GROMACS .gro file of N, CA and C in nm:
model
  462
    1TYR      N    1   0.064  -0.113  -0.011
    1TYR     CA    2  -0.018   0.030  -0.037
    1TYR      C    3   0.056   0.154   0.022
    2HIS      N    4   0.201   0.162   0.073
    2HIS     CA    5   0.253   0.292   0.081
    2HIS      C    6   0.332   0.279  -0.019
    3GLN      N    7   0.415   0.167  -0.065
    3GLN     CA    8   0.504   0.207  -0.204
    3GLN      C    9   0.439   0.241  -0.371
    4LYS      N   10   0.300   0.186  -0.288
    4LYS     CA   11   0.226   0.205  -0.422
    4LYS      C   12   0.150   0.355  -0.427
    5ARG      N   13   0.158   0.407  -0.322
    5ARG     CA   14   0.064   0.519  -0.278
    5ARG      C   15   0.233   0.623  -0.285
    6ALA      N   16   0.339   0.600  -0.222
    6ALA     CA   17   0.417   0.688  -0.319
    6ALA      C   18   0.433   0.729  -0.428
    7LEU      N   19   0.437   0.608  -0.491
    7LEU     CA   20   0.466   0.612  -0.651
    7LEU      C   21   0.338   0.681  -0.695
    8VAL      N   22   0.217   0.703  -0.653
    8VAL     CA   23   0.129   0.766  -0.741
    8VAL      C   24   0.110   0.961  -0.659
    9LEU      N   25   0.178   0.971  -0.544
    9LEU     CA   26   0.208   1.057  -0.513
    9LEU      C   27   0.338   1.173  -0.563
   10SER      N   28   0.429   1.086  -0.590
   10SER     CA   29   0.528   1.157  -0.649
   10SER      C   30   0.488   1.184  -0.797
   11SER      N   31   0.401   1.106  -0.887
   11SER     CA   32   0.392   1.103  -1.013
   11SER      C   33   0.289   1.254  -1.023
   12ALA      N   34   0.225   1.240  -0.878
   12ALA     CA   35   0.114   1.360  -0.866
   12ALA      C   36   0.200   1.529  -0.834
   13GLY      N   37   0.312   1.488  -0.820
   13GLY     CA   38   0.445   1.604  -0.759
   13GLY      C   39   0.431   1.611  -0.601
   14GLU      N   40   0.306   1.547  -0.583
   14GLU     CA   41   0.336   1.565  -0.413
   14GLU      C   42   0.421   1.513  -0.327
   15GLU      N   43   0.550   1.562  -0.355
   15GLU     CA   44   0.709   1.497  -0.284
   15GLU      C   45   0.662   1.466  -0.143
   16ALA      N   46   0.652   1.556  -0.069
   16ALA     CA   47   0.682   1.513   0.030
   16ALA      C   48   0.581   1.392   0.141
   17PRO      N   49   0.446   1.402   0.082
   17PRO     CA   50   0.413   1.304   0.127
   17PRO      C   51   0.452   1.144   0.082
   18ALA      N   52   0.497   1.188  -0.099
   18ALA     CA   53   0.523   1.059  -0.122
   18ALA      C   54   0.668   0.982  -0.047
   19VAL      N   55   0.757   1.088  -0.007
   19VAL     CA   56   0.897   1.097   0.108
   19VAL      C   57   0.817   0.970   0.222
   20ASP      N   58   0.718   1.049   0.302
   20ASP     CA   59   0.662   0.974   0.433
   20ASP      C   60   0.624   0.849   0.355
   21SER      N   61   0.552   0.826   0.287
   21SER     CA   62   0.472   0.688   0.227
   21SER      C   63   0.596   0.588   0.194
   22TRP      N   64   0.718   0.636   0.161
   22TRP     CA   65   0.829   0.535   0.162
   22TRP      C   66   0.871   0.502   0.236
   23ARG      N   67   0.881   0.598   0.318
   23ARG     CA   68   0.983   0.582   0.443
   23ARG      C   69   0.889   0.509   0.535
   24SER      N   70   0.726   0.490   0.562
   24SER     CA   71   0.690   0.390   0.601
   24SER      C   72   0.671   0.251   0.558
   25ALA      N   73   0.656   0.242   0.410
   25ALA     CA   74   0.656   0.137   0.357
   25ALA      C   75   0.827   0.064   0.406
   26MET      N   76   0.916   0.127   0.420
   26MET     CA   77   1.060   0.060   0.412
   26MET      C   78   1.059   0.040   0.594
   27ARG      N   79   0.965   0.099   0.698
   27ARG     CA   80   0.960   0.072   0.846
   27ARG      C   81   0.931  -0.057   0.845
   28LEU      N   82   0.774  -0.035   0.757
   28LEU     CA   83   0.690  -0.178   0.805
   28LEU      C   84   0.736  -0.343   0.718
   29ASN      N   85   0.829  -0.264   0.636
   29ASN     CA   86   0.919  -0.430   0.571
   29ASN      C   87   1.054  -0.374   0.510
   30PRO      N   88   1.137  -0.345   0.654
   30PRO     CA   89   1.264  -0.327   0.626
   30PRO      C   90   1.342  -0.363   0.485
   31PHE      N   91   1.313  -0.554   0.485
   31PHE     CA   92   1.398  -0.642   0.392
   31PHE      C   93   1.305  -0.617   0.272
   32GLU      N   94   1.208  -0.546   0.260
   32GLU     CA   95   1.183  -0.539   0.117
   32GLU      C   96   1.282  -0.421   0.011
   33THR      N   97   1.341  -0.472  -0.056
   33THR     CA   98   1.470  -0.399  -0.136
   33THR      C   99   1.450  -0.283  -0.235
   34ASN      N  100   1.249  -0.364  -0.295
   34ASN     CA  101   1.227  -0.283  -0.383
   34ASN      C  102   1.169  -0.154  -0.347
   35TYR      N  103   1.119  -0.108  -0.243
   35TYR     CA  104   1.131   0.042  -0.146
   35TYR      C  105   1.220   0.083  -0.159
   36ARG      N  106   1.368   0.041  -0.134
   36ARG     CA  107   1.463   0.125  -0.147
   36ARG      C  108   1.505   0.142  -0.263
   37MET      N  109   1.478   0.071  -0.377
   37MET     CA  110   1.500   0.100  -0.496
   37MET      C  111   1.433   0.176  -0.541
   38SER      N  112   1.285   0.233  -0.544
   38SER     CA  113   1.201   0.299  -0.587
   38SER      C  114   1.227   0.443  -0.546
   39TYR      N  115   1.226   0.420  -0.410
   39TYR     CA  116   1.284   0.582  -0.327
   39TYR      C  117   1.393   0.624  -0.408
   40ALA      N  118   1.550   0.546  -0.439
   40ALA     CA  119   1.643   0.611  -0.470
   40ALA      C  120   1.623   0.662  -0.584
   41ARG      N  121   1.551   0.626  -0.702
   41ARG     CA  122   1.484   0.632  -0.824
   41ARG      C  123   1.454   0.769  -0.830
   42PHE      N  124   1.387   0.758  -0.690
   42PHE     CA  125   1.324   0.950  -0.693
   42PHE      C  126   1.396   1.049  -0.678
   43LEU      N  127   1.467   0.981  -0.545
   43LEU     CA  128   1.589   1.081  -0.556
   43LEU      C  129   1.687   1.105  -0.643
   44PHE      N  130   1.731   1.040  -0.733
   44PHE     CA  131   1.812   1.058  -0.851
   44PHE      C  132   1.715   1.177  -0.922
   45ALA      N  133   1.607   1.129  -0.989
   45ALA     CA  134   1.520   1.213  -1.046
   45ALA      C  135   1.552   1.390  -0.982
   46LYS      N  136   1.515   1.364  -0.889
   46LYS     CA  137   1.478   1.501  -0.796
   46LYS      C  138   1.623   1.560  -0.784
   47ALA      N  139   1.734   1.509  -0.745
   47ALA     CA  140   1.874   1.539  -0.766
   47ALA      C  141   1.929   1.599  -0.916
   48ASP      N  142   1.869   1.546  -0.976
   48ASP     CA  143   1.872   1.561  -1.098
   48ASP      C  144   1.820   1.725  -1.151
   49ARG      N  145   1.701   1.740  -1.105
   49ARG     CA  146   1.605   1.857  -1.153
   49ARG      C  147   1.656   1.994  -1.033
   50THR      N  148   1.748   1.992  -0.962
   50THR     CA  149   1.749   2.082  -0.809
   50THR      C  150   1.893   2.143  -0.886
   51GLU      N  151   1.847   2.274  -0.886
   51GLU     CA  152   2.010   2.363  -0.941
   51GLU      C  153   2.080   2.360  -0.774
   52ASP      N  154   2.056   2.335  -0.652
   52ASP     CA  155   2.128   2.350  -0.557
   52ASP      C  156   2.245   2.258  -0.545
   53ALA      N  157   2.339   2.240  -0.556
   53ALA     CA  158   2.465   2.168  -0.544
   53ALA      C  159   2.452   2.075  -0.438
   54ARG      N  160   2.427   2.135  -0.327
   54ARG     CA  161   2.461   2.130  -0.180
   54ARG      C  162   2.308   1.993  -0.157
   55GLU      N  163   2.184   2.058  -0.184
   55GLU     CA  164   2.089   1.989  -0.186
   55GLU      C  165   2.075   1.840  -0.274
   56ALA      N  166   2.112   1.872  -0.374
   56ALA     CA  167   2.119   1.781  -0.475
   56ALA      C  168   2.222   1.685  -0.407
   57GLY      N  169   2.307   1.677  -0.341
   57GLY     CA  170   2.444   1.617  -0.303
   57GLY      C  171   2.387   1.540  -0.162
   58ARG      N  172   2.315   1.604  -0.093
   58ARG     CA  173   2.215   1.588   0.019
   58ARG      C  174   2.130   1.400  -0.021
   59MET      N  175   2.070   1.477  -0.130
   59MET     CA  176   1.964   1.382  -0.190
   59MET      C  177   2.048   1.222  -0.218
   60LEU      N  178   2.159   1.278  -0.325
   60LEU     CA  179   2.237   1.108  -0.360
   60LEU      C  180   2.303   1.114  -0.225
   61ALA      N  181   2.318   1.099  -0.093
   61ALA     CA  182   2.355   1.050  -0.056
   61ALA      C  183   2.268   0.977   0.041
   62GLU      N  184   2.218   1.058   0.047
   62GLU     CA  185   2.082   0.974   0.145
   62GLU      C  186   2.021   0.855   0.060
   63ALA      N  187   2.050   0.832  -0.101
   63ALA     CA  188   2.038   0.723  -0.174
   63ALA      C  189   2.148   0.579  -0.143
   64VAL      N  190   2.288   0.648  -0.114
   64VAL     CA  191   2.388   0.580  -0.117
   64VAL      C  192   2.359   0.518   0.033
   65ALA      N  193   2.287   0.544   0.111
   65ALA     CA  194   2.234   0.518   0.253
   65ALA      C  195   2.164   0.433   0.211
   66LEU      N  196   2.055   0.423   0.172
   66LEU     CA  197   1.958   0.351   0.094
   66LEU      C  198   2.004   0.211   0.060
   67GLY      N  199   2.108   0.249  -0.037
   67GLY     CA  200   2.138   0.113  -0.097
   67GLY      C  201   2.290   0.019  -0.031
   68ARG      N  202   2.302   0.147   0.094
   68ARG     CA  203   2.403   0.047   0.206
   68ARG      C  204   2.308  -0.034   0.251
   69GLU      N  205   2.236   0.038   0.349
   69GLU     CA  206   2.144  -0.059   0.394
   69GLU      C  207   2.075  -0.168   0.348
   70ALA      N  208   2.005  -0.142   0.237
   70ALA     CA  209   1.949  -0.278   0.178
   70ALA      C  210   2.064  -0.430   0.149
   71VAL      N  211   2.212  -0.345   0.132
   71VAL     CA  212   2.296  -0.468   0.116
   71VAL      C  213   2.307  -0.486   0.253
   72ARG      N  214   2.357  -0.420   0.387
   72ARG     CA  215   2.333  -0.482   0.532
   72ARG      C  216   2.278  -0.575   0.531
   73ARG      N  217   2.139  -0.543   0.482
   73ARG     CA  218   2.025  -0.596   0.532
   73ARG      C  219   2.013  -0.769   0.411
   74ARG      N  220   2.044  -0.723   0.329
   74ARG     CA  221   2.038  -0.850   0.237
   74ARG      C  222   2.156  -0.830   0.141
   75PRO      N  223   2.260  -0.909   0.199
   75PRO     CA  224   2.390  -0.901   0.134
   75PRO      C  225   2.418  -0.984   0.023
   76GLY      N  226   2.307  -1.114  -0.010
   76GLY     CA  227   2.343  -1.171  -0.111
   76GLY      C  228   2.251  -1.106  -0.223
   77ASP      N  229   2.167  -1.030  -0.206
   77ASP     CA  230   2.063  -0.989  -0.310
   77ASP      C  231   2.089  -0.899  -0.383
   78ILE      N  232   2.093  -0.962  -0.543
   78ILE     CA  233   2.134  -0.889  -0.648
   78ILE      C  234   2.062  -0.720  -0.661
   79ASP      N  235   1.976  -0.754  -0.643
   79ASP     CA  236   1.885  -0.583  -0.637
   79ASP      C  237   1.922  -0.476  -0.510
   80ALA      N  238   1.986  -0.522  -0.397
   80ALA     CA  239   2.048  -0.494  -0.327
   80ALA      C  240   2.154  -0.422  -0.358
   81LEU      N  241   2.258  -0.476  -0.425
   81LEU     CA  242   2.356  -0.448  -0.468
   81LEU      C  243   2.340  -0.366  -0.633
   82GLN      N  244   2.260  -0.355  -0.670
   82GLN     CA  245   2.228  -0.270  -0.807
   82GLN      C  246   2.151  -0.165  -0.752
   83THR      N  247   2.100  -0.172  -0.596
   83THR     CA  248   2.062  -0.010  -0.516
   83THR      C  249   2.199   0.061  -0.467
   84LEU      N  250   2.279  -0.015  -0.428
   84LEU     CA  251   2.407   0.041  -0.420
   84LEU      C  252   2.494   0.121  -0.513
   85GLY      N  253   2.486   0.009  -0.629
   85GLY     CA  254   2.558   0.064  -0.713
   85GLY      C  255   2.503   0.204  -0.814
   86SER      N  256   2.412   0.168  -0.815
   86SER     CA  257   2.309   0.265  -0.889
   86SER      C  258   2.295   0.428  -0.829
   87SER      N  259   2.325   0.428  -0.681
   87SER     CA  260   2.341   0.555  -0.603
   87SER      C  261   2.454   0.613  -0.631
   88LEU      N  262   2.555   0.514  -0.618
   88LEU     CA  263   2.700   0.560  -0.615
   88LEU      C  264   2.759   0.614  -0.804
   89ILE      N  265   2.699   0.558  -0.849
   89ILE     CA  266   2.683   0.555  -1.006
   89ILE      C  267   2.662   0.752  -1.046
   90ASN      N  268   2.557   0.775  -0.932
   90ASN     CA  269   2.471   0.899  -0.962
   90ASN      C  270   2.530   0.992  -0.896
   91ALA      N  271   2.599   0.947  -0.716
   91ALA     CA  272   2.700   1.062  -0.719
   91ALA      C  273   2.796   1.056  -0.732
   92GLY      N  274   2.857   0.982  -0.844
   92GLY     CA  275   2.991   1.001  -0.887
   92GLY      C  276   2.995   1.064  -1.018
   93ARG      N  277   2.871   1.065  -1.090
   93ARG     CA  278   2.822   1.176  -1.200
   93ARG      C  279   2.849   1.361  -1.123
   94ARG      N  280   2.789   1.349  -1.017
   94ARG     CA  281   2.859   1.468  -0.976
   94ARG      C  282   3.007   1.501  -0.929
   95GLY      N  283   3.072   1.450  -0.943
   95GLY     CA  284   3.221   1.433  -0.909
   95GLY      C  285   3.331   1.343  -0.815
   96ASP      N  286   3.215   1.245  -0.739
   96ASP     CA  287   3.281   1.177  -0.647
   96ASP      C  288   3.308   1.082  -0.715
   97ALA      N  289   3.498   1.079  -0.756
   97ALA     CA  290   3.570   0.999  -0.796
   97ALA      C  291   3.588   0.836  -0.712
   98LEU      N  292   3.568   0.900  -0.600
   98LEU     CA  293   3.546   0.765  -0.481
   98LEU      C  294   3.408   0.696  -0.485
   99ALA      N  295   3.298   0.750  -0.543
   99ALA     CA  296   3.176   0.648  -0.510
   99ALA      C  297   3.212   0.604  -0.647
  100LEU      N  298   3.266   0.632  -0.792
  100LEU     CA  299   3.268   0.549  -0.870
  100LEU      C  300   3.306   0.457  -0.891
  101GLU      N  301   3.466   0.418  -0.775
  101GLU     CA  302   3.543   0.340  -0.759
  101GLU      C  303   3.482   0.225  -0.673
  102GLU      N  304   3.415   0.276  -0.613
  102GLU     CA  305   3.330   0.192  -0.571
  102GLU      C  306   3.210   0.084  -0.578
  103ALA      N  307   3.124   0.202  -0.692
  103ALA     CA  308   3.047   0.151  -0.752
  103ALA      C  309   3.082   0.013  -0.871
  104ASP      N  310   3.188   0.018  -0.909
  104ASP     CA  311   3.255  -0.056  -0.990
  104ASP      C  312   3.319  -0.207  -0.913
  105ARG      N  313   3.330  -0.185  -0.775
  105ARG     CA  314   3.357  -0.280  -0.659
  105ARG      C  315   3.243  -0.380  -0.686
  106VAL      N  316   3.075  -0.300  -0.640
  106VAL     CA  317   2.980  -0.354  -0.563
  106VAL      C  318   2.899  -0.406  -0.724
  107LEU      N  319   2.942  -0.322  -0.829
  107LEU     CA  320   2.882  -0.422  -0.963
  107LEU      C  321   2.941  -0.509  -0.982
  108GLU      N  322   3.085  -0.473  -0.979
  108GLU     CA  323   3.167  -0.663  -0.980
  108GLU      C  324   3.120  -0.776  -0.978
  109ARG      N  325   3.098  -0.729  -0.769
  109ARG     CA  326   3.016  -0.796  -0.709
  109ARG      C  327   2.900  -0.879  -0.742
  110ALA      N  328   2.830  -0.777  -0.833
  110ALA     CA  329   2.679  -0.832  -0.827
  110ALA      C  330   2.656  -0.893  -0.995
  111GLN      N  331   2.797  -0.896  -1.097
  111GLN     CA  332   2.781  -0.948  -1.178
  111GLN      C  333   2.838  -1.134  -1.149
  112GLU      N  334   2.917  -1.134  -1.087
  112GLU     CA  335   2.974  -1.261  -1.016
  112GLU      C  336   2.839  -1.344  -0.983
  113MET      N  337   2.736  -1.296  -0.896
  113MET     CA  338   2.644  -1.336  -0.891
  113MET      C  339   2.548  -1.364  -0.991
  114ASP      N  340   2.509  -1.309  -1.053
  114ASP     CA  341   2.471  -1.305  -1.256
  114ASP      C  342   2.494  -1.213  -1.351
  115PRO      N  343   2.599  -1.300  -1.423
  115PRO     CA  344   2.635  -1.249  -1.499
  115PRO      C  345   2.569  -1.140  -1.606
  116ASN      N  346   2.448  -1.239  -1.652
  116ASN     CA  347   2.351  -1.155  -1.737
  116ASN      C  348   2.217  -1.098  -1.674
  117PHE      N  349   2.264  -1.019  -1.601
  117PHE     CA  350   2.154  -0.953  -1.546
  117PHE      C  351   2.189  -0.822  -1.658
  118PRO      N  352   2.040  -0.823  -1.739
  118PRO     CA  353   2.042  -0.673  -1.832
  118PRO      C  354   2.047  -0.550  -1.747
  119PRO      N  355   1.979  -0.530  -1.660
  119PRO     CA  356   2.038  -0.413  -1.587
  119PRO      C  357   2.141  -0.376  -1.507
  120LEU      N  358   2.207  -0.510  -1.497
  120LEU     CA  359   2.356  -0.472  -1.434
  120LEU      C  360   2.428  -0.475  -1.535
  121LEU      N  361   2.392  -0.507  -1.638
  121LEU     CA  362   2.515  -0.460  -1.783
  121LEU      C  363   2.489  -0.356  -1.823
  122GLN      N  364   2.373  -0.256  -1.817
  122GLN     CA  365   2.335  -0.132  -1.826
  122GLN      C  366   2.442  -0.056  -1.731
  123ASN      N  367   2.423  -0.051  -1.563
  123ASN     CA  368   2.501   0.014  -1.510
  123ASN      C  369   2.631  -0.022  -1.509
  124ARG      N  370   2.668  -0.124  -1.561
  124ARG     CA  371   2.845  -0.117  -1.557
  124ARG      C  372   2.907  -0.059  -1.696
  125ILE      N  373   2.797  -0.040  -1.828
  125ILE     CA  374   2.809   0.030  -1.921
  125ILE      C  375   2.837   0.180  -1.879
  126LEU      N  376   2.681   0.215  -1.836
  126LEU     CA  377   2.715   0.371  -1.792
  126LEU      C  378   2.833   0.395  -1.695
  127LEU      N  379   2.901   0.347  -1.579
  127LEU     CA  380   2.991   0.307  -1.543
  127LEU      C  381   3.116   0.347  -1.639
  128ALA      N  382   3.134   0.251  -1.722
  128ALA     CA  383   3.257   0.238  -1.814
  128ALA      C  384   3.277   0.374  -1.882
  129ARG      N  385   3.136   0.429  -1.905
  129ARG     CA  386   3.141   0.585  -1.987
  129ARG      C  387   3.159   0.707  -1.915
  130LEU      N  388   3.113   0.725  -1.787
  130LEU     CA  389   3.172   0.783  -1.705
  130LEU      C  390   3.296   0.775  -1.610
  131ARG      N  391   3.384   0.656  -1.622
  131ARG     CA  392   3.526   0.626  -1.623
  131ARG      C  393   3.601   0.669  -1.721
  132GLY      N  394   3.560   0.692  -1.837
  132GLY     CA  395   3.623   0.707  -1.933
  132GLY      C  396   3.680   0.637  -2.013
  133ASP      N  397   3.628   0.468  -2.028
  133ASP     CA  398   3.683   0.372  -2.045
  133ASP      C  399   3.623   0.283  -2.151
  134ALA      N  400   3.633   0.368  -2.266
  134ALA     CA  401   3.545   0.342  -2.392
  134ALA      C  402   3.545   0.166  -2.418
  135SER      N  403   3.659   0.124  -2.410
  135SER     CA  404   3.723  -0.049  -2.482
  135SER      C  405   3.620  -0.093  -2.377
  136LYS      N  406   3.586  -0.092  -2.254
  136LYS     CA  407   3.506  -0.147  -2.174
  136LYS      C  408   3.360  -0.135  -2.150
  137ALA      N  409   3.331  -0.033  -2.165
  137ALA     CA  410   3.219   0.005  -2.246
  137ALA      C  411   3.163  -0.052  -2.334
  138ARG      N  412   3.257  -0.079  -2.452
  138ARG     CA  413   3.237  -0.121  -2.602
  138ARG      C  414   3.156  -0.312  -2.572
  139GLU      N  415   3.314  -0.321  -2.465
  139GLU     CA  416   3.272  -0.442  -2.500
  139GLU      C  417   3.160  -0.503  -2.389
  140LEU      N  418   3.079  -0.451  -2.287
  140LEU     CA  419   2.962  -0.463  -2.230
  140LEU      C  420   2.880  -0.422  -2.292
  141SER      N  421   2.890  -0.326  -2.372
  141SER     CA  422   2.764  -0.309  -2.506
  141SER      C  423   2.741  -0.470  -2.559
  142ASP      N  424   2.858  -0.460  -2.655
  142ASP     CA  425   2.831  -0.604  -2.750
  142ASP      C  426   2.778  -0.723  -2.649
  143ARG      N  427   2.804  -0.759  -2.521
  143ARG     CA  428   2.801  -0.862  -2.418
  143ARG      C  429   2.620  -0.851  -2.432
  144LEU      N  430   2.620  -0.710  -2.362
  144LEU     CA  431   2.414  -0.744  -2.373
  144LEU      C  432   2.345  -0.704  -2.465
  145THR      N  433   2.455  -0.666  -2.570
  145THR     CA  434   2.365  -0.661  -2.732
  145THR      C  435   2.336  -0.812  -2.780
  146ALA      N  436   2.443  -0.930  -2.728
  146ALA     CA  437   2.445  -1.073  -2.750
  146ALA      C  438   2.344  -1.134  -2.667
  147LEU      N  439   2.345  -1.086  -2.574
  147LEU     CA  440   2.260  -1.127  -2.443
  147LEU      C  441   2.088  -1.151  -2.537
  148LEU      N  442   2.064  -0.976  -2.518
  148LEU     CA  443   1.931  -0.959  -2.560
  148LEU      C  444   1.890  -1.022  -2.751
  149ASP      N  445   1.960  -1.053  -2.794
  149ASP     CA  446   1.934  -1.107  -2.921
  149ASP      C  447   1.913  -1.215  -2.891
  150PHE      N  448   2.017  -1.304  -2.827
  150PHE     CA  449   2.018  -1.443  -2.785
  150PHE      C  450   1.811  -1.469  -2.676
  151ARG      N  451   1.810  -1.392  -2.630
  151ARG     CA  452   1.715  -1.392  -2.537
  151ARG      C  453   1.561  -1.417  -2.656
  152ARG      N  454   1.553  -1.298  -2.755
  152ARG     CA  455   1.527  -1.243  -2.830
  152ARG      C  456   1.501  -1.391  -2.984
  153GLU      N  457   1.579  -1.469  -2.963
  153GLU     CA  458   1.571  -1.582  -3.037
  153GLU      C  459   1.530  -1.711  -3.022
  154LYS      N  460   1.527  -1.657  -2.846
  154LYS     CA  461   1.446  -1.818  -2.760
  154LYS      C  462   1.287  -1.827  -2.826
   0.00000   0.00000   0.00000
């Protein structure tokens, strides 16, 4: 209920009540990674829209904290690692090189768990591009294309 309410409220521009709903959802079911992922995505979008660099940094730090908590609660969960990796990538887009390094380690760990998870490969491609590693981005893009082509052929 709270998760769906948060999504509806955020899409209607009612951000404060949406945040309250996400926080309620996470409080009531702290092991549900999807709530943290959804709220983190909301924070990424909001940080991208704000012109106040300090406020954007605060939102991204909160998203990273959500990812860390997801991994703490479910260390073997690929979605928890994805949440943390995505949060670190978004922090890194604002110039935090250490966040990009950590994102690489987190996403590498996730890829060991599931080397054929398309959203993970997409995040790794974005990370390679942000780090200026064109050959790695190309290698991962080729791999993702082959994987998606294989799935379409089935």
